[in-house]
Every structure is written in structure tokens, then in C-alpha cells.
Tab-separated table of C-alpha atoms in Angstrom:
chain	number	residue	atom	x	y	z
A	164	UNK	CA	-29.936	-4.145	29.467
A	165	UNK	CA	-31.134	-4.373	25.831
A	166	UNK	CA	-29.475	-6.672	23.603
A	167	UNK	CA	-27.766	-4.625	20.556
A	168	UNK	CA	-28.960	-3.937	17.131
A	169	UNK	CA	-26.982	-5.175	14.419
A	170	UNK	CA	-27.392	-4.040	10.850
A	171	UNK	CA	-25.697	-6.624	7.907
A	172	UNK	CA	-24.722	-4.338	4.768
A	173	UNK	CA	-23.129	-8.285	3.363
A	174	UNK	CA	-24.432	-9.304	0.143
A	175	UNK	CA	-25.987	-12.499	0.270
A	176	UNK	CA	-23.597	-14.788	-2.020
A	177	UNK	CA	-21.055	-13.043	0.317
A	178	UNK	CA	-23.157	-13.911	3.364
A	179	UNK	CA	-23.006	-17.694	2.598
A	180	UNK	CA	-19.070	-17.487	1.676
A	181	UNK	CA	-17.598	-15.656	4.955
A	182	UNK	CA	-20.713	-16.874	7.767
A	183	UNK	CA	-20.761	-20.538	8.239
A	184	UNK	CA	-24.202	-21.944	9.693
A	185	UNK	CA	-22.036	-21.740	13.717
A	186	UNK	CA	-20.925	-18.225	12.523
A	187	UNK	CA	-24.179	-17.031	11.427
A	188	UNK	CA	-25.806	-18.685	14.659
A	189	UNK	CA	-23.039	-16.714	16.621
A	190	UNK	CA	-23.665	-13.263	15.243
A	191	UNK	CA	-27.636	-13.128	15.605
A	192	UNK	CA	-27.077	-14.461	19.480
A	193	UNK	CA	-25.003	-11.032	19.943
A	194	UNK	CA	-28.797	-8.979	19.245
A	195	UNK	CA	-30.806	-8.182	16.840
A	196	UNK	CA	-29.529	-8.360	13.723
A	197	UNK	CA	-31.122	-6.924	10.218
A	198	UNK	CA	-29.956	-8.058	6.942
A	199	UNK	CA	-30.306	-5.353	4.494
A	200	UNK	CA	-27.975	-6.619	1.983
A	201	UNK	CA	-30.275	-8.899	0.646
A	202	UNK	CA	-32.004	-6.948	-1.785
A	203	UNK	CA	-28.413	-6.087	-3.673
A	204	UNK	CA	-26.213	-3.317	-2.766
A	205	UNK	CA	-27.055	-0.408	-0.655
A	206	UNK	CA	-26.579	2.866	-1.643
A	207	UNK	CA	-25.372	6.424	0.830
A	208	UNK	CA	-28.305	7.689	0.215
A	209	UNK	CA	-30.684	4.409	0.996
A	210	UNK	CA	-28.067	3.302	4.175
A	211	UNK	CA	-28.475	7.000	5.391
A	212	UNK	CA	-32.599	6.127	5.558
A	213	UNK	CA	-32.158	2.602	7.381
A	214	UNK	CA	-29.072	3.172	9.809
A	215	UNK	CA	-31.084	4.890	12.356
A	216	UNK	CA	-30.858	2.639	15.755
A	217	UNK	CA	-28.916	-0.073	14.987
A	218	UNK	CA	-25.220	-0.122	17.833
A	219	UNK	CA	-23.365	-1.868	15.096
A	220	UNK	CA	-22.894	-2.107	10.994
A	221	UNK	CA	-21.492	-4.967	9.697
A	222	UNK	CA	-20.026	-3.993	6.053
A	223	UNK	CA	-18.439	-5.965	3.124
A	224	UNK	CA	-17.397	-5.935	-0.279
A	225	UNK	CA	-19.680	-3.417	-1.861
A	226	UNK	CA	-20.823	-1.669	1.178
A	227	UNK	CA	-22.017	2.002	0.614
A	228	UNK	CA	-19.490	4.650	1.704
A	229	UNK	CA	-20.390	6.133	5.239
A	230	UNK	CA	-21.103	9.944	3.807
A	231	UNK	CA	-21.778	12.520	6.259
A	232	UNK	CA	-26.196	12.192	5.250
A	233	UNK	CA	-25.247	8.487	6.998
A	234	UNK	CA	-22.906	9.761	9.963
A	235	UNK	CA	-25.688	12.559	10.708
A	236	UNK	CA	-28.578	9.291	10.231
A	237	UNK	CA	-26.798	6.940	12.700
A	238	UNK	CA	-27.565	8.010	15.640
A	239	UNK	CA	-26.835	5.048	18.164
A	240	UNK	CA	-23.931	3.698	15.508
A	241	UNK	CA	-21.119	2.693	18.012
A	242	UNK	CA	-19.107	-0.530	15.813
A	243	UNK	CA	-17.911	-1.283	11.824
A	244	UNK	CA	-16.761	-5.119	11.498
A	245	UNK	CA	-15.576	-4.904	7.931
A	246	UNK	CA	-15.942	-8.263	6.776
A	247	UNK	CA	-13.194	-7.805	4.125
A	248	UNK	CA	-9.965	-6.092	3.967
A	249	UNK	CA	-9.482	-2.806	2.520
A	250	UNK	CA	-11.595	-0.088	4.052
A	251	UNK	CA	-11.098	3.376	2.607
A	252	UNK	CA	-13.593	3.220	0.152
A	253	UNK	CA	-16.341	2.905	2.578
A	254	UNK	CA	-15.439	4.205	6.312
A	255	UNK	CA	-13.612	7.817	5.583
A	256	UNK	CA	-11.994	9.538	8.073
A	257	UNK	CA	-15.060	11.032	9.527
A	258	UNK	CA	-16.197	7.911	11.076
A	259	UNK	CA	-13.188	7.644	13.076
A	260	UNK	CA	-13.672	11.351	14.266
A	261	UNK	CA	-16.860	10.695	15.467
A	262	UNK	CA	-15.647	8.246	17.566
A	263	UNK	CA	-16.915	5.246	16.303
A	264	UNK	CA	-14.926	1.788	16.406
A	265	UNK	CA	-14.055	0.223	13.542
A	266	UNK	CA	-12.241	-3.801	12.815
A	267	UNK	CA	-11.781	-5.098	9.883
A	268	UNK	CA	-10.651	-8.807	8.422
A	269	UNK	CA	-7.440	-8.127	7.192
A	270	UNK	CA	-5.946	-10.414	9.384
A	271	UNK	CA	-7.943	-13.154	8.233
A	272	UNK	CA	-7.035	-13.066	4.603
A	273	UNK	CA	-3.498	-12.529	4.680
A	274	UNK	CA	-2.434	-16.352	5.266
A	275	UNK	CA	-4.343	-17.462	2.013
A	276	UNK	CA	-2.259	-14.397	-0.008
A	277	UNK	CA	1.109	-15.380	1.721
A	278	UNK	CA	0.490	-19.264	1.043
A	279	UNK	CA	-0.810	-18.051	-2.994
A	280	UNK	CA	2.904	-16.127	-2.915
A	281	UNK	CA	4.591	-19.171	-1.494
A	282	UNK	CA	3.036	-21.130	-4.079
A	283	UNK	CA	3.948	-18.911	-6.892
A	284	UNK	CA	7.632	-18.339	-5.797
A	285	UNK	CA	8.116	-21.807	-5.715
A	286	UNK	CA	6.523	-22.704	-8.744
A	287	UNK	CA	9.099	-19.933	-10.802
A	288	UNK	CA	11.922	-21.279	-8.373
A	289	UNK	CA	11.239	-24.798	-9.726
A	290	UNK	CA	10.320	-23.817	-13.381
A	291	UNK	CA	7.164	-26.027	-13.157
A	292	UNK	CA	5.396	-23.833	-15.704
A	293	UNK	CA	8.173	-24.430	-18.710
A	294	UNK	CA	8.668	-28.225	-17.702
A	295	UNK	CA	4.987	-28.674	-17.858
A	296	UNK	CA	4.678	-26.945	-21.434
A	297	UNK	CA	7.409	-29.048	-22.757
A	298	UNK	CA	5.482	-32.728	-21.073
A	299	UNK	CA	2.443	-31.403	-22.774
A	300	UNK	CA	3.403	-31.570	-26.231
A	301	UNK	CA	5.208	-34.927	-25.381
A	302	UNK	CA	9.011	-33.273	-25.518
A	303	UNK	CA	10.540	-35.448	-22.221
A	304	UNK	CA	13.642	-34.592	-23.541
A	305	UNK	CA	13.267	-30.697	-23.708
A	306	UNK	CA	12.247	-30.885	-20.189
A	307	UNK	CA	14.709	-32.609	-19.203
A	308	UNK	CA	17.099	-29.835	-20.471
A	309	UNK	CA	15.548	-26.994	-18.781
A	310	UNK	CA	18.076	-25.882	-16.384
A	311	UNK	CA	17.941	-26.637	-12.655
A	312	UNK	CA	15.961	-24.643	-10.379
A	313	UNK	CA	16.460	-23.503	-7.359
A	314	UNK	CA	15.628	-23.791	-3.190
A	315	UNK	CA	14.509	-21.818	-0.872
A	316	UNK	CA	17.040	-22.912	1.796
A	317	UNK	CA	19.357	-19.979	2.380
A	318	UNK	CA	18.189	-18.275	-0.656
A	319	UNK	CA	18.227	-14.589	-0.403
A	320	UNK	CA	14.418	-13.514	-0.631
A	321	UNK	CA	13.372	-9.875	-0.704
A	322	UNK	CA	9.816	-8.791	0.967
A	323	UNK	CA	8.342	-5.371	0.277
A	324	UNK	CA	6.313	-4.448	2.662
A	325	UNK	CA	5.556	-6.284	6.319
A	326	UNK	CA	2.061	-5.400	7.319
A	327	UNK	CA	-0.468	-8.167	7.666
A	328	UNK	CA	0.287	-10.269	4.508
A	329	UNK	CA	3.830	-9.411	4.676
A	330	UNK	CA	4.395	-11.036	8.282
A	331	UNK	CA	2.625	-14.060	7.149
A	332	UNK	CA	4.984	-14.378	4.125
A	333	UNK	CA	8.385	-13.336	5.933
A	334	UNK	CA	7.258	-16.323	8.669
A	335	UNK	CA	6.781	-19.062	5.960
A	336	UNK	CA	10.330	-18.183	4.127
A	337	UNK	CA	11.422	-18.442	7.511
A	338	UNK	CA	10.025	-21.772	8.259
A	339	UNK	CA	11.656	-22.804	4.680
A	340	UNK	CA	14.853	-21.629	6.051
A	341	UNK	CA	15.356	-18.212	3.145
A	342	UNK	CA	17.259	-15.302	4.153
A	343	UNK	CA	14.531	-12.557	4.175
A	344	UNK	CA	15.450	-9.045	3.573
A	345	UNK	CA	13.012	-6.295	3.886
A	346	UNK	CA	11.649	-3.063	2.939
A	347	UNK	CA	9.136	-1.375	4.916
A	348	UNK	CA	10.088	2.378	6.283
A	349	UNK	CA	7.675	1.839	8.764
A	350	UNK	CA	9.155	-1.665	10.270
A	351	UNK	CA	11.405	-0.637	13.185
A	352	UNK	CA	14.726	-1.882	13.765
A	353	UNK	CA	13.463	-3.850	17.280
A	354	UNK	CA	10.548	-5.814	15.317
A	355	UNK	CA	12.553	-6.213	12.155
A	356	UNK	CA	14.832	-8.452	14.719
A	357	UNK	CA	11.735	-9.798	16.510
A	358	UNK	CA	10.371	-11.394	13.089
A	359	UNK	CA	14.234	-12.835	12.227
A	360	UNK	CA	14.880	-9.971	9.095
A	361	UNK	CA	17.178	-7.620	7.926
A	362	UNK	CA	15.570	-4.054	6.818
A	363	UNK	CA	17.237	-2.713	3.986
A	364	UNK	CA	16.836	0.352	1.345
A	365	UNK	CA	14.218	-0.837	-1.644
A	366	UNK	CA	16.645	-0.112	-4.372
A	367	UNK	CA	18.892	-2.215	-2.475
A	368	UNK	CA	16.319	-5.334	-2.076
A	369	UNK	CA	16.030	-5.615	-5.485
A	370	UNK	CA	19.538	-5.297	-6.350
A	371	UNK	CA	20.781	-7.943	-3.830
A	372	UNK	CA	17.623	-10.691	-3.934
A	373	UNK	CA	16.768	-13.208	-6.298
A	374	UNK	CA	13.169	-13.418	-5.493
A	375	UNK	CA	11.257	-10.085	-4.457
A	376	UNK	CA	7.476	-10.509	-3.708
A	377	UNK	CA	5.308	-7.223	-3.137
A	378	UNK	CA	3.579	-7.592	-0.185
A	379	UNK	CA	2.983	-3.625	0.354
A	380	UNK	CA	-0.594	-1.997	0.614
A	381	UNK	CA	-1.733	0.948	-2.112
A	382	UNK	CA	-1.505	3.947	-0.917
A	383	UNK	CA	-0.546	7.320	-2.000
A	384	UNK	CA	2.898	6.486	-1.156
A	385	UNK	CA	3.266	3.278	-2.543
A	386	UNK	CA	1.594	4.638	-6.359
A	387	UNK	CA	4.364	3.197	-8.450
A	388	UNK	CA	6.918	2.872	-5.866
A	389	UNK	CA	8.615	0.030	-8.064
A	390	UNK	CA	9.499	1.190	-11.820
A	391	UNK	CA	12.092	0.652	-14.423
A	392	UNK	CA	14.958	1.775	-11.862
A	393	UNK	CA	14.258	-0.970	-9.342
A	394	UNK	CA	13.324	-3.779	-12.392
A	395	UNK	CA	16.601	-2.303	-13.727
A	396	UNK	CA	18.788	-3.314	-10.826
A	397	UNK	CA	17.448	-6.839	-10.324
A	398	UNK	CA	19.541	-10.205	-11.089
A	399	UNK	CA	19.252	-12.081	-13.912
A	400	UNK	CA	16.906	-14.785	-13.509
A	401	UNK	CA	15.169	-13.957	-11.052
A	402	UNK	CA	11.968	-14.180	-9.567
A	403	UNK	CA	8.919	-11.117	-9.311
A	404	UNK	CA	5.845	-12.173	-7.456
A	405	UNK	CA	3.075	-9.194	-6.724
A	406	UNK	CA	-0.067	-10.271	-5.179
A	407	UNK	CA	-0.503	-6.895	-3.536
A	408	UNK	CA	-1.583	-4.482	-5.281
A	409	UNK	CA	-1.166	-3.659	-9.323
A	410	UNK	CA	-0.825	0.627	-7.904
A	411	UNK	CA	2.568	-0.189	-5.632
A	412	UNK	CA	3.984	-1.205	-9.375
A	413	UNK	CA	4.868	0.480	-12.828
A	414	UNK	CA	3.125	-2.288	-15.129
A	415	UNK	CA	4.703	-0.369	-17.729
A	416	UNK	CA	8.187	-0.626	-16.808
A	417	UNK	CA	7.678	-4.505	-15.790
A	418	UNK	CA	6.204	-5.227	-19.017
A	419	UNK	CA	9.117	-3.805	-20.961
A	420	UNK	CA	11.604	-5.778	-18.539
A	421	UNK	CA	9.460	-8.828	-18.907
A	422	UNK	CA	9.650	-8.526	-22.458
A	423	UNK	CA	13.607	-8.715	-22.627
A	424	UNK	CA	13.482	-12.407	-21.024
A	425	UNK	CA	16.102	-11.100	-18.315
A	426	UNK	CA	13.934	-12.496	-15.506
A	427	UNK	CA	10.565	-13.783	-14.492
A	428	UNK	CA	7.367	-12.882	-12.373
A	429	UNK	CA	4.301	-14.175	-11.225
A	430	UNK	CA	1.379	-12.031	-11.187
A	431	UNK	CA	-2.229	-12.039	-9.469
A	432	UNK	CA	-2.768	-8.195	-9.642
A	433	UNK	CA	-3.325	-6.482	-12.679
A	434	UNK	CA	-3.965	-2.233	-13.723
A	435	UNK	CA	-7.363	-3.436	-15.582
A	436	UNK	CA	-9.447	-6.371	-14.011
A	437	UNK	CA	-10.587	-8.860	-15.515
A	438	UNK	CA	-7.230	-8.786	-17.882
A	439	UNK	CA	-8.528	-8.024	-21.499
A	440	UNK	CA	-7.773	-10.612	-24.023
A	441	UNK	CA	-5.100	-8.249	-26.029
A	442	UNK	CA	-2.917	-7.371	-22.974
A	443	UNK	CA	0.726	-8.053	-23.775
A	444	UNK	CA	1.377	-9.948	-20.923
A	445	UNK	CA	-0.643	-13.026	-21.884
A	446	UNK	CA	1.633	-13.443	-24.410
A	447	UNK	CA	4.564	-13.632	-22.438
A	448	UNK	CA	6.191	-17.252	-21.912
A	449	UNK	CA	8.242	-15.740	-18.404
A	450	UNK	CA	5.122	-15.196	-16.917
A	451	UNK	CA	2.502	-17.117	-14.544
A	452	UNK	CA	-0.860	-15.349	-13.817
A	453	UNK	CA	-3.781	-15.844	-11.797
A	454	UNK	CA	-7.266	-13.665	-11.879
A	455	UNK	CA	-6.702	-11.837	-8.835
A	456	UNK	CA	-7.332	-14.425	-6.387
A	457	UNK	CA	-5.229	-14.955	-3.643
A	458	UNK	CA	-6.853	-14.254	-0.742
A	459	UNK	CA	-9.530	-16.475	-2.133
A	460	UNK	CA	-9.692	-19.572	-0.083
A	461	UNK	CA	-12.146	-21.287	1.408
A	462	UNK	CA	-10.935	-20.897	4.807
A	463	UNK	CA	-10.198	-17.601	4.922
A	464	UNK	CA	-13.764	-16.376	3.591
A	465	UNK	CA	-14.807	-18.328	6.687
A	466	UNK	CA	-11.979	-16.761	8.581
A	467	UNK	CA	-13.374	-13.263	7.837
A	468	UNK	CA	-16.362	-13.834	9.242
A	469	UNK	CA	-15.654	-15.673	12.106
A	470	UNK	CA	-13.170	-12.720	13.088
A	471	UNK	CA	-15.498	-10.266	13.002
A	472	UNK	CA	-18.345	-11.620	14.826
A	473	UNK	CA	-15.728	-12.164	17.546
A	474	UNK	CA	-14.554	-8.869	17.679
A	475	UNK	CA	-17.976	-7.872	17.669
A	476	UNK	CA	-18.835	-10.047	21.002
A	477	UNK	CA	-15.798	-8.319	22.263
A	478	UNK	CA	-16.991	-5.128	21.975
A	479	UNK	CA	-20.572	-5.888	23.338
A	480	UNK	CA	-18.243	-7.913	26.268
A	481	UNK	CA	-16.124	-4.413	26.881
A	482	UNK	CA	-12.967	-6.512	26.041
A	483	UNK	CA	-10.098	-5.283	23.813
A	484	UNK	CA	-10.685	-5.365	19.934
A	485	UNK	CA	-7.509	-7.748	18.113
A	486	UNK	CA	-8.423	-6.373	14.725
A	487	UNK	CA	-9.188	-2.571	15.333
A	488	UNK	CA	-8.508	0.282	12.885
A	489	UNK	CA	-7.615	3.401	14.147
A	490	UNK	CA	-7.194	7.021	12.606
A	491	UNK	CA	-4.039	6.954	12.559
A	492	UNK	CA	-3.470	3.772	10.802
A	493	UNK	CA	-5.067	4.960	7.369
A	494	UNK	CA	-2.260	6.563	5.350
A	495	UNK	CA	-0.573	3.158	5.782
A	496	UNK	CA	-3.209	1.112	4.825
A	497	UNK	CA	-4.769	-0.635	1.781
């Protein structure tokens, strides 16, 4: 039987991040494999002239949307590894009707965004940011006043959404012994006690927790699913983490909250990317902000790779997929 042909739509400072020299080694031992991404970016139009004969596409960030001039073009196409996360801007619905498998690397990304949450809970938790800014220009003694932080132990902390990233988070807090309170209207009662949480209306999450980190994926139900109401009902003092997605919030009404000094957040996601240099919230003292970066680790780059090119050998093996996307998955996904 003839080995499979494999077509690689990954750009090639991509390529080197997310296929280690084993990973790489692993993927061309599947079949043939084509790299096409090497000249820059397909696009529709180009992928729709090369796709012809090749069993699998392996896409990334960038990748050309599979139009219906590629579906018709792909004649043998039987696999998508998506070597990132999100995948509605590339695989529509159509590929899924025609029967074609698709995986993706979710999975693999979504301990580096739950560790970058973690890490930015804590650090508001523990007010590292202020006590810093006070050591730097050499006030010990206005540090030292700052008042106490707080613990995670047995603190009340509120998770919205528990998809990929979500779990991840939920099982640190639980390994740090919080209290985790969710909202997810698609977490059922028997896995919401499975994964140690209690499921809870939103409104009521941020009322009754004193951290809340977005964890939920943008879709057309999620478009500003947090606004003024729910910034309105939380505690004073407390924490707002969102390394999600800027869509699931109302930057608008957070700003305007922010701006009052009633509590404070820590943000990776932003409504314009990169942040321009006159957008309020850089001037805002209650609030730590990173460039959109936390499933950036070195790790899980490799991760993504690795993942696919496994599920891929699982395919090609006739095993199950652990990472597979199906139709009915989309309207809840990133």
C-alpha cells in the first residue's frame, strides 16, 4: 500500500517553533510530505492549484481558508492537523460535510494559557506589581505599607468557561486548594462534579468571587457576554484576569470600571492588537498587561506539533483521533 501524501501549509519560522528535529523526522516517516509554506503564505486560490493528491493538509497560523475552488481541487484530501488552535477561519463547515477529518492543537496550548493565568492571578493576589513600583524608586517604606495580599487556599475563584484552557486552570486552583465556581452552560452537572466545581449563573460568579478569570472561547454567543452589569456586581478589590479572548468582554465597560480604582485585572487580550500607544489602559496603575502571549511557551509550540503528527500516525494507523473536531463542536468553539 502506498505511503500517504502530506501537504505542510506551516510557515517556515512556524515550522522551526512547533516541529522539533524528532518531530519533523516523525512526520516525513508517515509519507510524503510537501512543504508549500515556504515561499510565504498560501492563498484559496494558489492552495486550490496545489492540493490535488495529497491524503492529508497540515495547516497553521495563516493557512488559506478551505473555499469550495479548494474542496472541489482536493480530490484524495482525507485529514486537517491544525497545528494551532482556533480553526474557523480556515476549515468552514463544508469541510466537515464532505467528510473529511479534522484535529487541531488546542489541547496543546491550553496548559501554557492556564499557567500565564495562574501567574497573573497570583501576581494581583500578591500585589507584586505596586510593591515593585514602590522598591524601584527606592520607597521600602511605601512598600511596606501596601496592604496584605491574599492566598489562594480556600479562596473563592470564579472560572468562565471550562473547555480546554478552562479545565487546565480549574485543575491548578484545585491543586492550590481555591474554591472554584463555574460558568459554562454547556458543563453538565455530572462533569462539573467530576472536575471538583460548583456551576453557577455568570451574574452570580462575579457577584460571589474575588478573582474571575475568562477562560471562554469567542463565539457568537460569548460577543460581549461580560459588560458593565457583571463588572458592576463584582467585590471590591478584586481580581479580573482575561487571557481568552478580548470579544467574550465589553472593553468599554471594563475600562470605565477600571478607571474608578474599585478593583483590578490583568489583561493579555486586547480589541486592537498590538495595543496603540494612546489606549487608556496603559495608563492605568490597577492594571498588568502582557502582548497577547500566553499560550506562547516554548513547550507548548513544541507540544502543537508533536500532537498533531501523532494524531496524524493515528489516522494513517486506523486508531481513534484524541484531538478531533467535529461538526458539531463549532458553535462552541474559538
Amino acid at each position: 500500500m502506498p505511503k500517504p501524501r502530506i501537504l505542510s501549509l506551516v510557515r517556515p519560522r512556524d515550522y522551526e517553533l512547533l516541529f522539533t528535529p524528532q518531530t519533523d523526522q516523525a512526520l516525513r516517516a508517515l509519507g510524503e510530505t510537501v512543504f508549500e509554506g515556504q515561499q510565504g503564505t498560501l492563498s484559496s486560490q494558489e492552495l486550490a492549484q496545489r492540493i490535488a493528491g495529497f491524503d492529508a493538509v497540515l495547516t497553521g497560523w495563516g493557512s488559506p481558508r478551505f473555499t469550495d475552488e479548494v474542496l472541489g481541487a482536493a480530490d484524495r484530501l482525507r485529514v486537517i492537523a491544525h497545528s494551532a488552535g482556533s480553526i474557523k477561519n480556515i476549515l468552514p463547515r463544508p469541510v466537515f460535510e464532505r467528510g473529511i477529518t479534522v484535529t487541531h492543537a488546542a489541547s496543546a496550548i491550553a496548559p501554557a494559557v492556564a499557567e500565564l493565568s495562574l501567574a497573573m492571578t497570583l501576581i494581583l493576589l500578591r500585589k507584586v506589581v505596586q510593591l515593585d513600583r514602590y522598591l524601584r524608586a527606592g520607597d521600602w517604606q511605601g512598600a511596606k505599607a501596601v496592604p496584605m495580599g491574599r492566598e489562594l487556599v480556600g479562596l473563592r475563584v470564579g472560572v468562565v468557561g471550562a473547555g480546554y484552557t478552562g479545565r487546565c486552570f480549574i485543575k491548578l486552583m484545585r491543586a492550590l486548594e481555591a474554591e472554584v465556581w463555574v460558568y459554562d452552560p454547556y458543563l453538565s452537572a455530572e462533569r462539573a462534579a467530576e472536575i471538583g466545581v460548583r456551576t453557577v449563573a455568570l451574574d452570580d460568579l462575579f457577584a460571589g468571587c474575588p478573582v474571575v478569570s475568562v477562560q471562554a472561547p469567542a463565539t457568537d454567543e460569548t460577543y460581549h457576554m461580560i459588560s458593565a452589569r457583571q463588572f458592576g456586581l463584582l467585590q471590591d478589590g478584586a481580581c479580573f484576569v482575561n487571557t481568552a479572548r478580548s470579544w467574550v468582554v465589553d472593553y468599554d465597560a471594563l475600562l470605565a470600571e477600571l478607571q474608578t480604582g474599585r478593583f483590578v485585572a490583568a489583561l493579555d487580550v486586547f480589541d486592537r492588537e498590538p495595543l496603540p500607544e494612546d489606549n487608556p489602559f496603559r495608563e492605568l496603575d490597577n492594571v498588568v498587561m502582557t502582548p497577547h502571549v500566553a499560550g506562547a511557551s516554548l513547550e507548548a509550540r513544541q507540544r502543537q506539533g508533536q500532537f498533531m503528527v501523532e494524531e496524524l500516525d493515528r489516522f494513517f494507523s486506523g486508531g481513534p483521533l484524541l484531538y478531533q473536531v467535529t461538526a458539531d463542536m463549532l458553535d462552541t468553539m474559538a
